[in-house]
């Protein structure tokens, strides 16, 4: 923290412009959103009579250019030095109007925003008169605060031109690449021991029909070629300290146990006595405790599954000397970064036991498993076989784990059903249907769906092509999910799917099949730990929440932490890449200049009031945010509290304990609140609400 | 009925944190749900800045119920939730001295998407005021002024 | 007239939401950006909309700050009412010839006070179906939230009475204005050329645009917008408040007879959004949405759809085959429906107003002007759609927003970020600074 | 009741003609655009769906494909260009094959070899018959009744009529069996067959459903397809009646005066047959109308035979006028060679049969509807009395 900034802070607080408040009050109709309920003209008129209010206007759109111009003109021409605006939510336009003030030459913090839309007109539409009165009181409170407001300067901090990308899937890789090419340092951490995430497990990606892994490989190669990117696989974030521009992140890396590659890898795997479910193939095959995640995985080479390894040492015997070290320990290190990209990805929905026959019948698999099954490098070498027999009849059931209905579907652990659409499963299923047709030209393929959501560019072509490929479509009613059951002993096909088909006027259709594929939806990867570390929050669908879906779709409420890819919600590869790039653009804009500006909402000590009681230091929960310093003046030494703004997050705990009222959080001062409370409770001058 | 009485109906103050309750309140607005207009929401960065005196003063100035809507343990501020709870507890003590029903002050954890809990909190406060009426002002120690019986709002205002 | 020269890092073509956001994302990173918009105000299609799904935010409230921020950004040079004439590759950069069309109002002097508009004696109506901004005076400020807030003269209809010249307090009217050439030297170009909607007369079976009470979704946006023509929802033929409104989905998408095979991606959501707004504006109206598949795929969209259902909006599965009208000009739709008992029937249902959920068609002609290839659907085709969606086959030219295919606003804003990132990567690379051409992996990709 | 599906059925149907309805995504546009589809009887999507799912028993029991007169609107407006119109045409061929117990119809539709071969065979048979039974060729003047004595030809006609009636009727009975008798939902009482019989006549005579097809056009002369078809049928029926019923009156060596009705009727029938036959072939060549874009072999054979019959008939007539005996006799024989397969093969097994099945389908459909109505009134009547 450079000293001059602290001084500037202190100055800003200590020497407010000593001038009479001249307050400009503006009431926005919001194109009727507010104006239809609240009589904005009357609000402005009434407020105009309050002391210190120089102008009071109402306008159709305050946020529009003419609206903003009106404010700027008043500042310049009428000497307005405080602005109070009643408009939509503070989260939408506080910044907009601050910039207006700034452009007009006024300190942007001499502004107070009253939410008249979300908190008045939209919730009191039945009582317009009371809503108008409430608007007046809320605005009057704003005016009261404005009278006491002081100009503030943002805290300017140096920032590391270094970003941390968490997650080495396609979104993380894409973000890292963009950031690095922009000239920023990037640290990429990936929990597993290989890069590529879920995309590596796909057989093919739509809408280009490219094979997934070669496409991914090209991206990984580009990432590896960037000198600015440092990659840590097997690594997880263990903790973080700091703030935007200046995070110190602790990373814990699991060892691979194997150093590099060597020729006899297969032999090493063969001797390992431990057999485990292979996650890469979604359990369709097994692997050893020393294994290669998949054939062309990056980084190459074997990995030890520490959880299941018994350290029997068989592999060490077979491997070349020194290549395997079973005693390797996890280690921790820290990186200093300016911003964090969360690209933590998704996991496929795991159906409940018995949900459409899942786990109850071995012939029921999920769509990700089908990807593995049809993959030439998959457990059946790409042959469409199940249990050793060619699959001749297959049904793909859509919306398993998506678009769930309360009361029809079983809820997750948190009591909620997945009522969202997972976006990718329709086209993914359709593309798989065409792939099945290629592999098994005579197979009977059924797609059992609610709505076909082939929304994206070229997606509809998959639907058309599946139809032309003689895939039979059946449409089920949301309330009546298809039933999967065991066929008779003698039946040719092991399973029966029963659907009430909307397209066949509600007829009940029975389909004998060899394999049922559940098109499972997406769920976010469990990242509770990261949410706690970075203080980001999930939405009601459990995916990480953006600030505003339209205005700021990749940013979180925490400055310096952005979202990329499916951590935020279901997306396909193209959308993940676009989102990841957008996240990179935001990070670049934030830290590219090697400095970050922060809101000045930090604790401030009034040295005249402070008696050096030290109460504040005792309660401060932040490290090195406030301390007692000894000063000497005129031969008298005394102690005063001093704040380090970069470390203070403005929690205000110190404010409430100060016996001398010497402390305040800048911008949110206690005396301002007292004035606001008084203003709301006070009588309204010349209020003619009854008229 | 005089305009004064009509204007000075019971008032509820909601101190809502910008990272929690205030967004929740916005969410209620976006859902176009309805709640009574005598609720006044003030945005606060952190609920821990208010000393007990602030609450007592607010009751004195004309509020009849106060709900602090903070983010609870989800708060972005370390220490906010414990400290706030501490302060509120301390305030209860002072309210008792002033013969103020402690139910008038509540601390509620309201998240950014807590639409239903928000509405429930508002309803609870409304119901409480229906039951126990407005705050008798000015606030004094119980021995000075006998407890006001719960009556109509207008009656209380006239009494003052 | 001397040619004005501008030198920038990136030229953004199109001032809709995608173009504005790309310009902002580039400008925020410190690059110099020029934004060229053909219309007299930026804002694109988005500024015409009423509210946005799924948050139901007022659309103006979201767009105007972006417009304002774009216009006021230190690093963004805004050229409205300007056409790109030609582009020439110049080393690794481009020289772009732009013509600033004459507004017949000096931009620097005009304060947007509208005094001229008040005295102008003539009013012209735009296309009857585009009752967006119904009619305007000959000299007018395009709309109340236009950026820049400057008047423009509709010279073809002007009778040169001179009243505006007298009325203008800042002497800004200038009938002698000529097209101004501007030369932009740029290192990169981002195409945000946007989309058009399916013309209302595209489909013969839907009345070929002759049925007065059959309107497009875009027109309904205007009816619902606070700045709309009537301030409320009235039907065009007789100004009656419609008691029954029907939405015909896929009226311009997924229909090979129109040559459009793709899904336009936004129509389901905008129909549902309008239905919700209508049930607020006309609480007694019955709203029916005839659909083939409801595609509410985005974040929060499915819940939005379920909310609409719960609010009583009727969703009926069936493609409307024909729309006719009765003697009172009430539209009648003919459709095959499967009822809840599973019986299928053909039925004719009369409504007061029918809204065609028209689709998205490619806007502009990026292939001819910029030499970027387009796909069969007419939207720009890129070599690596999945991983580098914003990078075109022309080095230094990037694409964003609906120029790349139908998208909603969220996806456009995401895409804008992606285009900004791709452009920044290019500008930072040796290619962008003029050493060697950027090489894209050459490979043939089969699309769908 | 649960239905089992068979997606392979469509490949079976494809043998009967151009079928691309696997592309159909069941939007229902075809049904709603169809001018003949009604609230109670929606089609063609219902038929398409039966084919997609391979519910062939249900398709066999359905009358719906016959209700379509192929205006082609469904195909023209189909958003997926799945050609529902042509699929229905194909379904009609398939149904004809299903009704026909001999299996010939199926062979003719699915094999060009059988279709053409059998025509040649019948033609050869007629040539052989001429060798066996033809009279002497008088060469100084035309004496057709000496070469082909009218009573022998008339006997032949009757045999031929009996032959084709037997097959046609037996197929019609099977049609009734599949579509009416097997329908468990409705039992048609005998009285209804009688009261609804007028449907058969009306639809046969007026082809009025066809008229509805050209919905957008108004007036008899504007509705070209219906008008031409109606003329064609009238000429055909007239000719058939004259030849089979009144041959001695029609085939005569006396030339009647120009005002005689025999000549008028003959000329009328000839002109409309000639025009109709040409019109069909020309449209099919030009593919101008939606319904002519796809042509199955069977669509060609019948009009070609019809046209050849007409042309040869005209030539017989002309040669006789010109008093050219030998050309008249040879042409007469040729006339018989094309006429016979047209009647024997096309009427019960081929394209012609739709002329019978369509009005019958309308009749059965009306009868079933009436019966269903009666059943309903019986079940609801006591309830109403309560």
mmCIF file of C-alpha atoms in Angstrom, chain A residues 326-480:
data_model
loop_
_atom_site.group_PDB
_atom_site.id
_atom_site.type_symbol
_atom_site.label_atom_id
_atom_site.label_comp_id
_atom_site.label_asym_id
_atom_site.label_seq_id
_atom_site.Cartn_x
_atom_site.Cartn_y
_atom_site.Cartn_z
ATOM 1 C CA UNK A 326 5.377 -44.005 -3.892
ATOM 2 C CA UNK A 327 6.529 -41.806 -1.063
ATOM 3 C CA UNK A 328 5.944 -38.521 -2.824
ATOM 4 C CA UNK A 329 4.008 -36.064 -0.698
ATOM 5 C CA UNK A 330 1.509 -33.401 -1.594
ATOM 6 C CA UNK A 331 2.957 -29.956 -1.442
ATOM 7 C CA UNK A 332 1.602 -26.473 -1.107
ATOM 8 C CA UNK A 333 2.699 -23.270 -2.730
ATOM 9 C CA UNK A 334 1.268 -19.819 -3.233
ATOM 10 C CA UNK A 335 0.734 -17.611 -6.226
ATOM 11 C CA UNK A 336 0.083 -13.913 -6.259
ATOM 12 C CA UNK A 337 -2.643 -13.073 -8.693
ATOM 13 C CA UNK A 338 -4.778 -10.115 -9.577
ATOM 14 C CA UNK A 339 -7.937 -11.921 -10.576
ATOM 15 C CA UNK A 340 -9.478 -15.363 -10.540
ATOM 16 C CA UNK A 341 -11.389 -17.187 -13.263
ATOM 17 C CA UNK A 342 -13.659 -19.930 -11.993
ATOM 18 C CA UNK A 343 -13.961 -22.535 -14.716
ATOM 19 C CA UNK A 344 -14.927 -25.365 -12.470
ATOM 20 C CA UNK A 345 -17.270 -27.063 -14.887
ATOM 21 C CA UNK A 346 -20.114 -29.489 -14.438
ATOM 22 C CA UNK A 347 -20.840 -33.084 -13.666
ATOM 23 C CA UNK A 348 -23.477 -35.187 -15.344
ATOM 24 C CA UNK A 349 -26.661 -35.708 -13.380
ATOM 25 C CA UNK A 350 -26.599 -38.990 -11.505
ATOM 26 C CA UNK A 351 -30.038 -40.596 -11.641
ATOM 27 C CA UNK A 352 -31.505 -42.151 -8.539
ATOM 28 C CA UNK A 353 -31.609 -45.911 -8.225
ATOM 29 C CA UNK A 354 -34.528 -47.135 -10.269
ATOM 30 C CA UNK A 355 -35.081 -43.822 -12.044
ATOM 31 C CA UNK A 356 -36.058 -45.145 -15.491
ATOM 32 C CA UNK A 357 -34.319 -48.380 -14.592
ATOM 33 C CA UNK A 358 -30.986 -46.798 -13.676
ATOM 34 C CA UNK A 359 -28.772 -49.295 -11.835
ATOM 35 C CA UNK A 360 -31.788 -51.582 -11.588
ATOM 36 C CA UNK A 361 -31.167 -52.973 -15.076
ATOM 37 C CA UNK A 362 -27.668 -53.200 -16.479
ATOM 38 C CA UNK A 363 -28.996 -52.234 -19.910
ATOM 39 C CA UNK A 364 -29.658 -48.668 -18.803
ATOM 40 C CA UNK A 365 -26.783 -46.239 -19.367
ATOM 41 C CA UNK A 366 -26.376 -42.482 -19.523
ATOM 42 C CA UNK A 367 -25.543 -40.274 -22.467
ATOM 43 C CA UNK A 368 -21.950 -39.648 -21.322
ATOM 44 C CA UNK A 369 -21.527 -43.421 -21.111
ATOM 45 C CA UNK A 370 -22.887 -43.725 -24.632
ATOM 46 C CA UNK A 371 -20.225 -41.278 -25.753
ATOM 47 C CA UNK A 372 -17.622 -43.590 -24.280
ATOM 48 C CA UNK A 373 -19.303 -46.647 -25.769
ATOM 49 C CA UNK A 374 -19.289 -45.198 -29.271
ATOM 50 C CA UNK A 375 -15.753 -43.903 -28.941
ATOM 51 C CA UNK A 376 -13.203 -45.778 -30.980
ATOM 52 C CA UNK A 377 -10.922 -45.545 -27.981
ATOM 53 C CA UNK A 378 -13.700 -46.439 -25.589
ATOM 54 C CA UNK A 379 -14.295 -49.635 -23.680
ATOM 55 C CA UNK A 380 -15.806 -51.465 -26.672
ATOM 56 C CA UNK A 381 -13.467 -49.938 -29.269
ATOM 57 C CA UNK A 382 -16.332 -48.006 -30.728
ATOM 58 C CA UNK A 383 -18.464 -51.024 -31.579
ATOM 59 C CA UNK A 384 -22.063 -50.533 -30.605
ATOM 60 C CA UNK A 385 -22.137 -53.587 -28.399
ATOM 61 C CA UNK A 386 -23.603 -54.098 -24.994
ATOM 62 C CA UNK A 387 -22.878 -57.148 -22.862
ATOM 63 C CA UNK A 388 -21.152 -58.682 -25.840
ATOM 64 C CA UNK A 389 -24.150 -58.397 -28.151
ATOM 65 C CA UNK A 390 -24.698 -55.877 -30.892
ATOM 66 C CA UNK A 391 -27.332 -53.345 -29.920
ATOM 67 C CA UNK A 392 -30.185 -53.458 -32.404
ATOM 68 C CA UNK A 393 -32.805 -51.467 -30.544
ATOM 69 C CA UNK A 394 -31.975 -48.430 -28.503
ATOM 70 C CA UNK A 395 -34.093 -45.778 -26.828
ATOM 71 C CA UNK A 396 -32.715 -42.400 -25.792
ATOM 72 C CA UNK A 397 -34.805 -40.723 -23.137
ATOM 73 C CA UNK A 398 -34.429 -36.954 -22.895
ATOM 74 C CA UNK A 399 -34.660 -34.623 -19.917
ATOM 75 C CA UNK A 400 -33.398 -37.019 -17.281
ATOM 76 C CA UNK A 401 -32.376 -34.725 -14.473
ATOM 77 C CA UNK A 402 -33.521 -31.608 -16.291
ATOM 78 C CA UNK A 403 -36.814 -29.730 -16.462
ATOM 79 C CA UNK A 404 -37.939 -31.661 -13.427
ATOM 80 C CA UNK A 405 -41.313 -31.007 -11.921
ATOM 81 C CA UNK A 406 -41.848 -30.746 -8.215
ATOM 82 C CA UNK A 407 -44.033 -33.606 -7.100
ATOM 83 C CA UNK A 408 -43.236 -35.743 -10.120
ATOM 84 C CA UNK A 409 -39.476 -36.024 -9.768
ATOM 85 C CA UNK A 410 -37.428 -36.857 -6.736
ATOM 86 C CA UNK A 411 -35.590 -33.913 -5.273
ATOM 87 C CA UNK A 412 -31.849 -33.658 -4.741
ATOM 88 C CA UNK A 413 -30.238 -33.582 -1.309
ATOM 89 C CA UNK A 414 -31.015 -29.886 -0.930
ATOM 90 C CA UNK A 415 -34.690 -30.519 -1.422
ATOM 91 C CA UNK A 416 -34.842 -28.911 -4.851
ATOM 92 C CA UNK A 417 -35.603 -30.544 -8.167
ATOM 93 C CA UNK A 418 -33.615 -29.598 -11.249
ATOM 94 C CA UNK A 419 -36.192 -27.373 -12.841
ATOM 95 C CA UNK A 420 -33.812 -25.962 -15.427
ATOM 96 C CA UNK A 421 -33.110 -27.086 -18.968
ATOM 97 C CA UNK A 422 -29.627 -28.477 -19.438
ATOM 98 C CA UNK A 423 -29.437 -27.026 -22.905
ATOM 99 C CA UNK A 424 -27.017 -29.453 -24.539
ATOM 100 C CA UNK A 425 -28.653 -32.845 -24.115
ATOM 101 C CA UNK A 426 -31.140 -32.585 -27.003
ATOM 102 C CA UNK A 427 -28.598 -31.887 -29.691
ATOM 103 C CA UNK A 428 -26.091 -34.219 -28.058
ATOM 104 C CA UNK A 429 -28.647 -37.038 -28.166
ATOM 105 C CA UNK A 430 -29.524 -36.274 -31.772
ATOM 106 C CA UNK A 431 -25.902 -36.271 -32.789
ATOM 107 C CA UNK A 432 -25.409 -39.574 -30.996
ATOM 108 C CA UNK A 433 -28.417 -41.006 -32.803
ATOM 109 C CA UNK A 434 -26.772 -40.225 -36.110
ATOM 110 C CA UNK A 435 -23.538 -41.750 -34.906
ATOM 111 C CA UNK A 436 -25.380 -44.895 -33.884
ATOM 112 C CA UNK A 437 -26.918 -44.993 -37.352
ATOM 113 C CA UNK A 438 -23.418 -44.915 -38.814
ATOM 114 C CA UNK A 439 -22.203 -47.699 -36.581
ATOM 115 C CA UNK A 440 -25.319 -49.832 -36.770
ATOM 116 C CA UNK A 441 -27.218 -49.054 -39.989
ATOM 117 C CA UNK A 442 -30.104 -51.362 -39.162
ATOM 118 C CA UNK A 443 -30.583 -50.417 -35.542
ATOM 119 C CA UNK A 444 -33.958 -49.179 -34.444
ATOM 120 C CA UNK A 445 -33.401 -45.902 -32.669
ATOM 121 C CA UNK A 446 -35.989 -44.134 -30.585
ATOM 122 C CA UNK A 447 -35.718 -40.633 -29.190
ATOM 123 C CA UNK A 448 -38.197 -40.076 -26.411
ATOM 124 C CA UNK A 449 -38.454 -36.388 -25.673
ATOM 125 C CA UNK A 450 -40.523 -33.545 -24.241
ATOM 126 C CA UNK A 451 -39.438 -30.763 -26.555
ATOM 127 C CA UNK A 452 -36.561 -30.998 -28.987
ATOM 128 C CA UNK A 453 -34.384 -28.040 -28.140
ATOM 129 C CA UNK A 454 -32.075 -27.894 -31.104
ATOM 130 C CA UNK A 455 -31.793 -24.171 -30.700
ATOM 131 C CA UNK A 456 -28.322 -23.270 -31.873
ATOM 132 C CA UNK A 457 -26.782 -22.719 -35.225
ATOM 133 C CA UNK A 458 -26.788 -25.982 -37.202
ATOM 134 C CA UNK A 459 -28.466 -27.800 -34.313
ATOM 135 C CA UNK A 460 -31.735 -28.148 -36.162
ATOM 136 C CA UNK A 461 -29.863 -29.948 -38.926
ATOM 137 C CA UNK A 462 -29.118 -32.698 -36.423
ATOM 138 C CA UNK A 463 -32.796 -33.059 -35.782
ATOM 139 C CA UNK A 464 -33.603 -33.178 -39.479
ATOM 140 C CA UNK A 465 -30.838 -35.626 -40.136
ATOM 141 C CA UNK A 466 -31.882 -37.883 -37.284
ATOM 142 C CA UNK A 467 -35.400 -37.901 -38.736
ATOM 143 C CA UNK A 468 -34.103 -38.706 -42.168
ATOM 144 C CA UNK A 469 -32.023 -41.443 -40.645
ATOM 145 C CA UNK A 470 -35.290 -43.022 -39.595
ATOM 146 C CA UNK A 471 -34.927 -42.297 -35.921
ATOM 147 C CA UNK A 472 -38.349 -42.646 -34.362
ATOM 148 C CA UNK A 473 -39.402 -39.758 -32.160
ATOM 149 C CA UNK A 474 -41.873 -40.123 -29.350
ATOM 150 C CA UNK A 475 -42.999 -37.258 -27.222
ATOM 151 C CA UNK A 476 -43.901 -37.803 -23.606
ATOM 152 C CA UNK A 477 -45.920 -35.664 -21.299
ATOM 153 C CA UNK A 478 -43.900 -33.923 -18.600
ATOM 154 C CA UNK A 479 -46.163 -35.303 -15.897
ATOM 155 C CA UNK A 480 -45.991 -38.830 -17.185
#
